[in-house]
Amino acid sequence: MFEKGKSYSREEIHAVVGGNKHSYLPRKKGKVVAACLRPDLNPDAPHIILCNSCPPERAAGEQLARQGGAIPVFLKEGAGSWTYQGLFRVVGSDTHPDVCAPHAARSAWTRGQIKRVLRLEKQVQF
Protein backbone atom coordinates (compact mmCIF):
# COMPACT_ATOMS: atom_id res chain seq x y z
CA MET A 1 0.00 0.00 0.00
CA PHE A 2 2.11 2.96 1.26
CA GLU A 3 5.63 3.06 2.70
CA LYS A 4 6.19 5.06 5.91
CA GLY A 5 8.27 8.18 5.33
CA LYS A 6 7.89 8.01 1.55
CA SER A 7 6.30 10.90 -0.34
CA TYR A 8 3.33 10.56 -2.68
CA SER A 9 1.35 12.88 -4.93
CA ARG A 10 -2.38 13.34 -4.37
CA GLU A 11 -2.87 11.47 -7.65
CA GLU A 12 -0.95 8.46 -6.28
CA ILE A 13 -2.89 8.57 -2.99
CA HIS A 14 -6.15 8.81 -4.92
CA ALA A 15 -5.22 5.84 -7.11
CA VAL A 16 -4.95 3.65 -3.99
CA VAL A 17 -7.74 4.93 -1.73
CA GLY A 18 -10.06 6.96 -3.99
CA GLY A 19 -12.11 9.92 -2.81
CA ASN A 20 -11.85 13.62 -3.58
CA LYS A 21 -8.30 14.64 -4.56
CA HIS A 22 -8.75 18.12 -3.07
CA SER A 23 -10.29 17.33 0.33
CA TYR A 24 -8.07 16.93 3.37
CA LEU A 25 -10.41 14.11 4.44
CA PRO A 26 -11.29 12.40 1.14
CA ARG A 27 -14.32 10.12 1.21
CA LYS A 28 -15.36 7.17 -0.89
CA LYS A 29 -18.76 5.50 -0.56
CA GLY A 30 -19.50 7.55 2.55
CA LYS A 31 -16.30 6.67 4.43
CA VAL A 32 -13.21 8.78 5.03
CA VAL A 33 -10.38 6.93 3.28
CA ALA A 34 -7.34 9.08 4.19
CA ALA A 35 -6.18 12.28 5.84
CA CYS A 36 -4.00 14.67 3.84
CA LEU A 37 -2.96 17.38 6.26
CA ARG A 38 -1.13 20.67 5.95
CA PRO A 39 1.11 21.35 8.98
CA ASP A 40 0.12 25.04 9.08
CA LEU A 41 -3.53 24.04 9.50
CA ASN A 42 -2.83 20.97 11.64
CA PRO A 43 0.29 21.74 13.71
CA ASP A 44 -0.11 18.63 15.91
CA ALA A 45 -0.75 16.24 13.03
CA PRO A 46 -0.78 13.32 12.69
CA HIS A 47 -2.09 12.98 16.26
CA ILE A 48 -4.57 15.87 16.08
CA ILE A 49 -6.79 16.81 13.13
CA LEU A 50 -8.58 20.16 13.16
CA CYS A 51 -11.90 20.11 11.28
CA ASN A 52 -13.20 23.37 9.89
CA SER A 53 -16.72 24.71 9.43
CA CYS A 54 -16.97 24.20 5.65
CA PRO A 55 -20.02 21.89 5.28
CA PRO A 56 -18.35 19.07 3.28
CA GLU A 57 -15.28 19.05 5.54
CA ARG A 58 -17.38 19.32 8.67
CA ALA A 59 -19.39 16.28 7.51
CA ALA A 60 -16.17 14.39 6.76
CA GLY A 61 -14.88 15.13 10.28
CA GLU A 62 -18.15 13.86 11.79
CA GLN A 63 -17.92 10.72 9.64
CA LEU A 64 -14.32 10.02 10.61
CA ALA A 65 -15.16 10.50 14.30
CA ARG A 66 -17.77 7.74 14.19
CA GLN A 67 -16.66 5.31 11.45
CA GLY A 68 -13.99 3.35 13.33
CA GLY A 69 -10.99 1.64 11.78
CA ALA A 70 -7.68 3.08 10.67
CA ILE A 71 -6.88 5.37 7.74
CA PRO A 72 -3.58 6.34 6.10
CA VAL A 73 -2.37 9.79 7.16
CA PHE A 74 -0.16 12.06 5.05
CA LEU A 75 1.51 15.39 5.85
CA LYS A 76 2.15 17.95 3.16
CA GLU A 77 5.86 18.30 2.57
CA GLY A 78 5.92 20.65 -0.40
CA ALA A 79 4.14 21.45 -3.62
CA GLY A 80 2.39 18.23 -4.61
CA SER A 81 4.30 16.10 -2.10
CA TRP A 82 2.63 14.27 0.80
CA THR A 83 4.65 12.14 3.25
CA TYR A 84 3.03 8.97 4.59
CA GLN A 85 2.93 8.90 8.41
CA GLY A 86 1.27 5.52 8.91
CA LEU A 87 -2.18 4.18 9.75
CA PHE A 88 -4.09 6.04 12.46
CA ARG A 89 -7.46 5.65 14.13
CA VAL A 90 -9.63 8.17 15.97
CA VAL A 91 -9.53 7.77 19.75
CA GLY A 92 -11.36 10.97 20.66
CA SER A 93 -13.46 13.75 19.21
CA ASP A 94 -14.47 17.07 20.76
CA THR A 95 -16.60 19.92 19.46
CA HIS A 96 -16.60 22.17 22.54
CA PRO A 97 -15.31 25.66 21.66
CA ASP A 98 -13.05 25.71 24.75
CA VAL A 99 -11.27 22.58 23.47
CA CYS A 100 -11.09 23.81 19.86
CA ALA A 101 -9.84 27.35 20.64
CA PRO A 102 -6.30 26.53 21.86
CA HIS A 103 -5.71 24.33 18.81
CA ALA A 104 -7.01 27.04 16.46
CA ALA A 105 -4.70 29.59 18.11
CA ARG A 106 -1.67 27.48 17.15
CA SER A 107 -2.78 27.02 13.55
CA ALA A 108 -3.57 29.15 10.51
CA TRP A 109 -7.29 28.72 11.30
CA THR A 110 -9.25 31.29 13.29
CA ARG A 111 -11.04 30.34 16.49
CA GLY A 112 -14.45 30.35 14.80
CA GLN A 113 -13.35 28.13 11.91
CA ILE A 114 -12.49 25.06 14.00
CA LYS A 115 -15.59 23.02 14.85
CA ARG A 116 -14.06 19.66 15.82
CA VAL A 117 -10.79 18.34 17.19
CA LEU A 118 -10.02 14.68 16.41
CA ARG A 119 -7.41 12.83 18.45
CA LEU A 120 -5.71 9.95 16.65
CA GLU A 121 -3.36 7.17 17.64
CA LYS A 122 -1.00 5.25 15.43
CA GLN A 123 -1.88 1.64 14.69
CA VAL A 124 0.79 -0.92 15.38
CA GLN A 125 1.46 -3.10 12.35
CA PHE A 126 2.79 -6.63 12.76
GROMACS .gro file of N, CA and C in nm:
model
  378
    1MET      N    1   0.084  -0.119   0.000
    1MET     CA    2   0.000   0.000   0.000
    1MET      C    3   0.088   0.125   0.000
    2PHE      N    4   0.124   0.180   0.118
    2PHE     CA    5   0.211   0.296   0.126
    2PHE      C    6   0.330   0.261   0.216
    3GLU      N    7   0.442   0.331   0.193
    3GLU     CA    8   0.563   0.306   0.270
    3GLU      C    9   0.587   0.426   0.362
    4LYS      N   10   0.600   0.399   0.493
    4LYS     CA   11   0.619   0.506   0.591
    4LYS      C   12   0.740   0.591   0.556
    5GLY      N   13   0.719   0.724   0.562
    5GLY     CA   14   0.827   0.818   0.533
    5GLY      C   15   0.844   0.851   0.386
    6LYS      N   16   0.778   0.777   0.299
    6LYS     CA   17   0.789   0.801   0.155
    6LYS      C   18   0.685   0.906   0.114
    7SER      N   19   0.719   0.985   0.014
    7SER     CA   20   0.630   1.090  -0.034
    7SER      C   21   0.549   1.043  -0.155
    8TYR      N   22   0.426   1.092  -0.160
    8TYR     CA   23   0.333   1.056  -0.268
    8TYR      C   24   0.262   1.182  -0.316
    9SER      N   25   0.218   1.179  -0.441
    9SER     CA   26   0.135   1.288  -0.493
    9SER      C   27  -0.011   1.257  -0.456
   10ARG      N   28  -0.096   1.358  -0.464
   10ARG     CA   29  -0.238   1.334  -0.437
   10ARG      C   30  -0.295   1.237  -0.540
   11GLU      N   31  -0.243   1.240  -0.661
   11GLU     CA   32  -0.287   1.147  -0.765
   11GLU      C   33  -0.255   1.004  -0.725
   12GLU      N   34  -0.135   0.981  -0.672
   12GLU     CA   35  -0.095   0.846  -0.628
   12GLU      C   36  -0.179   0.801  -0.508
   13ILE      N   37  -0.205   0.891  -0.415
   13ILE     CA   38  -0.289   0.857  -0.299
   13ILE      C   39  -0.428   0.821  -0.348
   14HIS      N   40  -0.482   0.904  -0.436
   14HIS     CA   41  -0.615   0.881  -0.492
   14HIS      C   42  -0.624   0.747  -0.564
   15ALA      N   43  -0.521   0.711  -0.636
   15ALA     CA   44  -0.522   0.584  -0.711
   15ALA      C   45  -0.536   0.464  -0.618
   16VAL      N   46  -0.486   0.476  -0.495
   16VAL     CA   47  -0.495   0.365  -0.399
   16VAL      C   48  -0.623   0.369  -0.317
   17VAL      N   49  -0.660   0.488  -0.266
   17VAL     CA   50  -0.774   0.493  -0.173
   17VAL      C   51  -0.901   0.553  -0.232
   18GLY      N   52  -0.890   0.631  -0.340
   18GLY     CA   53  -1.006   0.696  -0.399
   18GLY      C   54  -1.042   0.824  -0.325
   19GLY      N   55  -1.163   0.871  -0.346
   19GLY     CA   56  -1.211   0.992  -0.281
   19GLY      C   57  -1.171   1.118  -0.356
   20ASN      N   58  -1.211   1.231  -0.300
   20ASN     CA   59  -1.185   1.362  -0.358
   20ASN      C   60  -1.036   1.397  -0.346
   21LYS      N   61  -0.974   1.433  -0.456
   21LYS     CA   62  -0.830   1.464  -0.456
   21LYS      C   63  -0.798   1.597  -0.390
   22HIS      N   64  -0.899   1.678  -0.361
   22HIS     CA   65  -0.875   1.812  -0.307
   22HIS      C   66  -0.915   1.826  -0.160
   23SER      N   67  -0.985   1.729  -0.107
   23SER     CA   68  -1.029   1.733   0.033
   23SER      C   69  -0.917   1.684   0.124
   24TYR      N   70  -0.907   1.743   0.243
   24TYR     CA   71  -0.807   1.693   0.337
   24TYR      C   72  -0.854   1.566   0.406
   25LEU      N   73  -0.985   1.538   0.397
   25LEU     CA   74  -1.041   1.411   0.444
   25LEU      C   75  -1.122   1.350   0.330
   26PRO      N   76  -1.055   1.295   0.228
   26PRO     CA   77  -1.129   1.240   0.114
   26PRO      C   78  -1.218   1.123   0.154
   27ARG      N   79  -1.337   1.118   0.092
   27ARG     CA   80  -1.432   1.012   0.121
   27ARG      C   81  -1.465   0.934  -0.004
   28LYS      N   82  -1.492   0.806   0.018
   28LYS     CA   83  -1.536   0.717  -0.089
   28LYS      C   84  -1.648   0.630  -0.032
   29LYS      N   85  -1.760   0.628  -0.100
   29LYS     CA   86  -1.876   0.550  -0.056
   29LYS      C   87  -1.913   0.581   0.090
   30GLY      N   88  -1.907   0.711   0.124
   30GLY     CA   89  -1.950   0.755   0.255
   30GLY      C   90  -1.851   0.738   0.368
   31LYS      N   91  -1.731   0.686   0.339
   31LYS     CA   92  -1.630   0.667   0.443
   31LYS      C   93  -1.507   0.752   0.413
   32VAL      N   94  -1.447   0.806   0.518
   32VAL     CA   95  -1.321   0.878   0.503
   32VAL      C   96  -1.213   0.774   0.477
   33VAL      N   97  -1.135   0.794   0.371
   33VAL     CA   98  -1.038   0.693   0.328
   33VAL      C   99  -0.892   0.734   0.352
   34ALA      N  100  -0.870   0.859   0.392
   34ALA     CA  101  -0.734   0.908   0.419
   34ALA      C  102  -0.744   1.044   0.485
   35ALA      N  103  -0.631   1.090   0.537
   35ALA     CA  104  -0.618   1.228   0.584
   35ALA      C  105  -0.494   1.286   0.519
   36CYS      N  106  -0.510   1.398   0.450
   36CYS     CA  107  -0.400   1.467   0.384
   36CYS      C  108  -0.392   1.606   0.446
   37LEU      N  109  -0.297   1.623   0.537
   37LEU     CA  110  -0.296   1.738   0.626
   37LEU      C  111  -0.181   1.834   0.601
   38ARG      N  112  -0.213   1.961   0.604
   38ARG     CA  113  -0.113   2.067   0.595
   38ARG      C  114  -0.067   2.102   0.736
   39PRO      N  115   0.063   2.103   0.763
   39PRO     CA  116   0.111   2.135   0.898
   39PRO      C  117   0.070   2.273   0.949
   40ASP      N  118   0.054   2.372   0.860
   40ASP     CA  119   0.012   2.504   0.908
   40ASP      C  120  -0.131   2.503   0.959
   41LEU      N  121  -0.214   2.415   0.905
   41LEU     CA  122  -0.353   2.404   0.950
   41LEU      C  123  -0.373   2.297   1.055
   42ASN      N  124  -0.277   2.208   1.067
   42ASN     CA  125  -0.283   2.097   1.164
   42ASN      C  126  -0.146   2.081   1.229
   43PRO      N  127  -0.106   2.175   1.317
   43PRO     CA  128   0.029   2.174   1.371
   43PRO      C  129   0.064   2.052   1.457
   44ASP      N  130  -0.036   1.982   1.508
   44ASP     CA  131  -0.011   1.863   1.591
   44ASP      C  132  -0.039   1.733   1.516
   45ALA      N  133  -0.053   1.743   1.385
   45ALA     CA  134  -0.075   1.624   1.303
   45ALA      C  135   0.052   1.539   1.307
   46PRO      N  136   0.040   1.411   1.302
   46PRO     CA  137  -0.078   1.332   1.269
   46PRO      C  138  -0.165   1.292   1.388
   47HIS      N  139  -0.132   1.340   1.508
   47HIS     CA  140  -0.209   1.298   1.626
   47HIS      C  141  -0.332   1.382   1.654
   48ILE      N  142  -0.340   1.500   1.593
   48ILE     CA  143  -0.457   1.587   1.608
   48ILE      C  144  -0.496   1.637   1.470
   49ILE      N  145  -0.624   1.624   1.436
   49ILE     CA  146  -0.679   1.681   1.313
   49ILE      C  147  -0.780   1.788   1.352
   50LEU      N  148  -0.764   1.906   1.294
   50LEU     CA  149  -0.858   2.016   1.316
   50LEU      C  150  -0.956   2.020   1.200
   51CYS      N  151  -1.085   2.012   1.231
   51CYS     CA  152  -1.190   2.011   1.128
   51CYS      C  153  -1.257   2.147   1.124
   52ASN      N  154  -1.264   2.203   1.004
   52ASN     CA  155  -1.320   2.337   0.989
   52ASN      C  156  -1.471   2.335   0.969
   53SER      N  157  -1.528   2.456   0.950
   53SER     CA  158  -1.672   2.471   0.943
   53SER      C  159  -1.731   2.457   0.803
   54CYS      N  160  -1.648   2.440   0.701
   54CYS     CA  161  -1.697   2.420   0.565
   54CYS      C  162  -1.786   2.294   0.564
   55PRO      N  163  -1.910   2.303   0.516
   55PRO     CA  164  -2.002   2.189   0.528
   55PRO      C  165  -1.948   2.053   0.483
   56PRO      N  166  -1.884   2.040   0.365
   56PRO     CA  167  -1.835   1.907   0.328
   56PRO      C  168  -1.725   1.856   0.422
   57GLU      N  169  -1.636   1.946   0.465
   57GLU     CA  170  -1.528   1.905   0.554
   57GLU      C  171  -1.579   1.878   0.695
   58ARG      N  172  -1.677   1.955   0.736
   58ARG     CA  173  -1.738   1.932   0.867
   58ARG      C  174  -1.804   1.794   0.870
   59ALA      N  175  -1.874   1.760   0.762
   59ALA     CA  176  -1.939   1.628   0.751
   59ALA      C  177  -1.834   1.516   0.749
   60ALA      N  178  -1.723   1.540   0.681
   60ALA     CA  179  -1.617   1.439   0.676
   60ALA      C  180  -1.557   1.417   0.815
   61GLY      N  181  -1.539   1.525   0.891
   61GLY     CA  182  -1.488   1.513   1.028
   61GLY      C  183  -1.583   1.434   1.117
   62GLU      N  184  -1.713   1.461   1.103
   62GLU     CA  185  -1.815   1.386   1.179
   62GLU      C  186  -1.810   1.239   1.141
   63GLN      N  187  -1.798   1.210   1.011
   63GLN     CA  188  -1.792   1.072   0.964
   63GLN      C  189  -1.670   1.000   1.020
   64LEU      N  190  -1.554   1.063   1.012
   64LEU     CA  191  -1.432   1.002   1.061
   64LEU      C  192  -1.441   0.975   1.212
   65ALA      N  193  -1.503   1.066   1.285
   65ALA     CA  194  -1.516   1.050   1.430
   65ALA      C  195  -1.595   0.925   1.467
   66ARG      N  196  -1.690   0.886   1.383
   66ARG     CA  197  -1.777   0.774   1.419
   66ARG      C  198  -1.753   0.645   1.340
   67GLN      N  199  -1.673   0.648   1.233
   67GLN     CA  200  -1.666   0.531   1.145
   67GLN      C  201  -1.582   0.416   1.200
   68GLY      N  202  -1.485   0.443   1.284
   68GLY     CA  203  -1.399   0.335   1.333
   68GLY      C  204  -1.297   0.293   1.228
   69GLY      N  205  -1.202   0.212   1.269
   69GLY     CA  206  -1.099   0.164   1.178
   69GLY      C  207  -0.988   0.266   1.158
   70ALA      N  208  -0.885   0.224   1.089
   70ALA     CA  209  -0.768   0.308   1.067
   70ALA      C  210  -0.764   0.359   0.924
   71ILE      N  211  -0.706   0.477   0.907
   71ILE     CA  212  -0.688   0.537   0.774
   71ILE      C  213  -0.541   0.578   0.757
   72PRO      N  214  -0.493   0.583   0.634
   72PRO     CA  215  -0.358   0.634   0.610
   72PRO      C  216  -0.356   0.786   0.628
   73VAL      N  217  -0.251   0.836   0.692
   73VAL     CA  218  -0.237   0.979   0.716
   73VAL      C  219  -0.110   1.030   0.648
   74PHE      N  220  -0.125   1.143   0.579
   74PHE     CA  221  -0.016   1.206   0.505
   74PHE      C  222   0.000   1.351   0.550
   75LEU      N  223   0.123   1.399   0.557
   75LEU     CA  224   0.151   1.539   0.585
   75LEU      C  225   0.211   1.604   0.462
   76LYS      N  226   0.162   1.723   0.432
   76LYS     CA  227   0.215   1.795   0.316
   76LYS      C  228   0.359   1.836   0.342
   77GLU      N  229   0.442   1.805   0.246
   77GLU     CA  230   0.586   1.830   0.257
   77GLU      C  231   0.626   1.947   0.168
   78GLY      N  232   0.562   1.960   0.057
   78GLY     CA  233   0.592   2.065  -0.040
   78GLY      C  234   0.487   2.062  -0.149
   79ALA      N  235   0.509   2.140  -0.251
   79ALA     CA  236   0.414   2.145  -0.362
   79ALA      C  237   0.393   2.006  -0.421
   80GLY      N  238   0.274   1.952  -0.402
   80GLY     CA  239   0.239   1.823  -0.461
   80GLY      C  240   0.302   1.703  -0.395
   81SER      N  241   0.360   1.719  -0.277
   81SER     CA  242   0.430   1.610  -0.210
   81SER      C  243   0.372   1.587  -0.070
   82TRP      N  244   0.328   1.464  -0.045
   82TRP     CA  245   0.263   1.427   0.080
   82TRP      C  246   0.335   1.306   0.140
   83THR      N  247   0.387   1.319   0.261
   83THR     CA  248   0.465   1.214   0.325
   83THR      C  249   0.375   1.125   0.411
   84TYR      N  250   0.384   0.996   0.386
   84TYR     CA  251   0.303   0.897   0.459
   84TYR      C  252   0.354   0.882   0.602
   85GLN      N  253   0.261   0.897   0.698
   85GLN     CA  254   0.293   0.890   0.841
   85GLN      C  255   0.259   0.755   0.903
   86GLY      N  256   0.172   0.680   0.838
   86GLY     CA  257   0.127   0.552   0.891
   86GLY      C  258  -0.024   0.546   0.898
   87LEU      N  259  -0.074   0.436   0.956
   87LEU     CA  260  -0.218   0.418   0.975
   87LEU      C  261  -0.256   0.467   1.114
   88PHE      N  262  -0.362   0.547   1.120
   88PHE     CA  263  -0.409   0.604   1.246
   88PHE      C  264  -0.559   0.583   1.260
   89ARG      N  265  -0.603   0.575   1.387
   89ARG     CA  266  -0.746   0.565   1.413
   89ARG      C  267  -0.785   0.673   1.513
   90VAL      N  268  -0.910   0.715   1.506
   90VAL     CA  269  -0.963   0.817   1.597
   90VAL      C  270  -0.984   0.754   1.734
   91VAL      N  271  -0.933   0.821   1.837
   91VAL     CA  272  -0.953   0.777   1.975
   91VAL      C  273  -1.030   0.880   2.057
   92GLY      N  274  -1.058   0.995   1.997
   92GLY     CA  275  -1.136   1.097   2.066
   92GLY      C  276  -1.179   1.207   1.971
   93SER      N  277  -1.291   1.268   2.003
   93SER     CA  278  -1.346   1.375   1.921
   93SER      C  279  -1.413   1.475   2.014
   94ASP      N  280  -1.387   1.604   1.991
   94ASP     CA  281  -1.447   1.707   2.076
   94ASP      C  282  -1.490   1.824   1.991
   95THR      N  283  -1.608   1.877   2.020
   95THR     CA  284  -1.660   1.992   1.946
   95THR      C  285  -1.677   2.115   2.036
   96HIS      N  286  -1.642   2.104   2.163
   96HIS     CA  287  -1.660   2.217   2.254
   96HIS      C  288  -1.564   2.330   2.216
   97PRO      N  289  -1.616   2.452   2.205
   97PRO     CA  290  -1.531   2.566   2.166
   97PRO      C  291  -1.408   2.585   2.256
   98ASP      N  292  -1.420   2.554   2.384
   98ASP     CA  293  -1.305   2.571   2.475
   98ASP      C  294  -1.194   2.470   2.445
   99VAL      N  295  -1.229   2.357   2.387
   99VAL     CA  296  -1.127   2.258   2.347
   99VAL      C  297  -1.069   2.298   2.211
  100CYS      N  298  -1.154   2.345   2.122
  100CYS     CA  299  -1.109   2.381   1.986
  100CYS      C  300  -1.022   2.507   1.984
  101ALA      N  301  -1.052   2.605   2.068
  101ALA     CA  302  -0.984   2.735   2.064
  101ALA      C  303  -0.832   2.728   2.077
  102PRO      N  304  -0.777   2.655   2.175
  102PRO     CA  305  -0.630   2.653   2.186
  102PRO      C  306  -0.562   2.592   2.063
  103HIS      N  307  -0.627   2.494   2.002
  103HIS     CA  308  -0.571   2.433   1.881
  103HIS      C  309  -0.576   2.533   1.765
  104ALA      N  310  -0.687   2.604   1.752
  104ALA     CA  311  -0.701   2.704   1.646
  104ALA      C  312  -0.595   2.814   1.661
  105ALA      N  313  -0.567   2.853   1.784
  105ALA     CA  314  -0.470   2.959   1.811
  105ALA      C  315  -0.330   2.922   1.764
  106ARG      N  316  -0.300   2.795   1.757
  106ARG     CA  317  -0.167   2.748   1.715
  106ARG      C  318  -0.160   2.719   1.565
  107SER      N  319  -0.272   2.736   1.497
  107SER     CA  320  -0.278   2.702   1.355
  107SER      C  321  -0.310   2.826   1.272
  108ALA      N  322  -0.319   2.807   1.142
  108ALA     CA  323  -0.357   2.915   1.051
  108ALA      C  324  -0.508   2.938   1.049
  109TRP      N  325  -0.584   2.855   1.119
  109TRP     CA  326  -0.729   2.872   1.130
  109TRP      C  327  -0.760   2.981   1.232
  110THR      N  328  -0.879   3.038   1.224
  110THR     CA  329  -0.925   3.129   1.329
  110THR      C  330  -1.008   3.048   1.427
  111ARG      N  331  -1.029   3.103   1.544
  111ARG     CA  332  -1.104   3.034   1.649
  111ARG      C  333  -1.241   2.986   1.599
  112GLY      N  334  -1.312   3.070   1.526
  112GLY     CA  335  -1.445   3.035   1.480
  112GLY      C  336  -1.448   2.932   1.369
  113GLN      N  337  -1.337   2.909   1.302
  113GLN     CA  338  -1.335   2.813   1.191
  113GLN      C  339  -1.324   2.669   1.237
  114ILE      N  340  -1.268   2.643   1.352
  114ILE     CA  341  -1.249   2.506   1.400
  114ILE      C  342  -1.373   2.461   1.475
  115LYS      N  343  -1.435   2.353   1.426
  115LYS     CA  344  -1.559   2.302   1.485
  115LYS      C  345  -1.543   2.165   1.550
  116ARG      N  346  -1.429   2.099   1.524
  116ARG     CA  347  -1.406   1.966   1.582
  116ARG      C  348  -1.256   1.942   1.591
  117VAL      N  349  -1.216   1.879   1.700
  117VAL     CA  350  -1.079   1.834   1.719
  117VAL      C  351  -1.083   1.682   1.729
  118LEU      N  352  -1.012   1.614   1.639
  118LEU     CA  353  -1.002   1.468   1.641
  118LEU      C  354  -0.866   1.429   1.695
  119ARG      N  355  -0.865   1.337   1.792
  119ARG     CA  356  -0.741   1.283   1.845
  119ARG      C  357  -0.721   1.145   1.785
  120LEU      N  358  -0.602   1.121   1.731
  120LEU     CA  359  -0.571   0.995   1.665
  120LEU      C  360  -0.455   0.925   1.734
  121GLU      N  361  -0.453   0.793   1.718
  121GLU     CA  362  -0.336   0.717   1.764
  121GLU      C  363  -0.291   0.627   1.650
  122LYS      N  364  -0.160   0.607   1.648
  122LYS     CA  365  -0.100   0.525   1.543
  122LYS      C  366  -0.132   0.378   1.568
  123GLN      N  367  -0.161   0.307   1.462
  123GLN     CA  368  -0.188   0.164   1.469
  123GLN      C  369  -0.057   0.088   1.457
  124VAL      N  370  -0.040  -0.008   1.544
  124VAL     CA  371   0.079  -0.092   1.538
  124VAL      C  372   0.057  -0.197   1.430
  125GLN      N  373   0.156  -0.211   1.341
  125GLN     CA  374   0.146  -0.310   1.235
  125GLN      C  375   0.243  -0.423   1.264
  126PHE      N  376   0.196  -0.546   1.249
  126PHE     CA  377   0.279  -0.663   1.276
  126PHE      C  378   0.329  -0.723   1.148
   0.00000   0.00000   0.00000
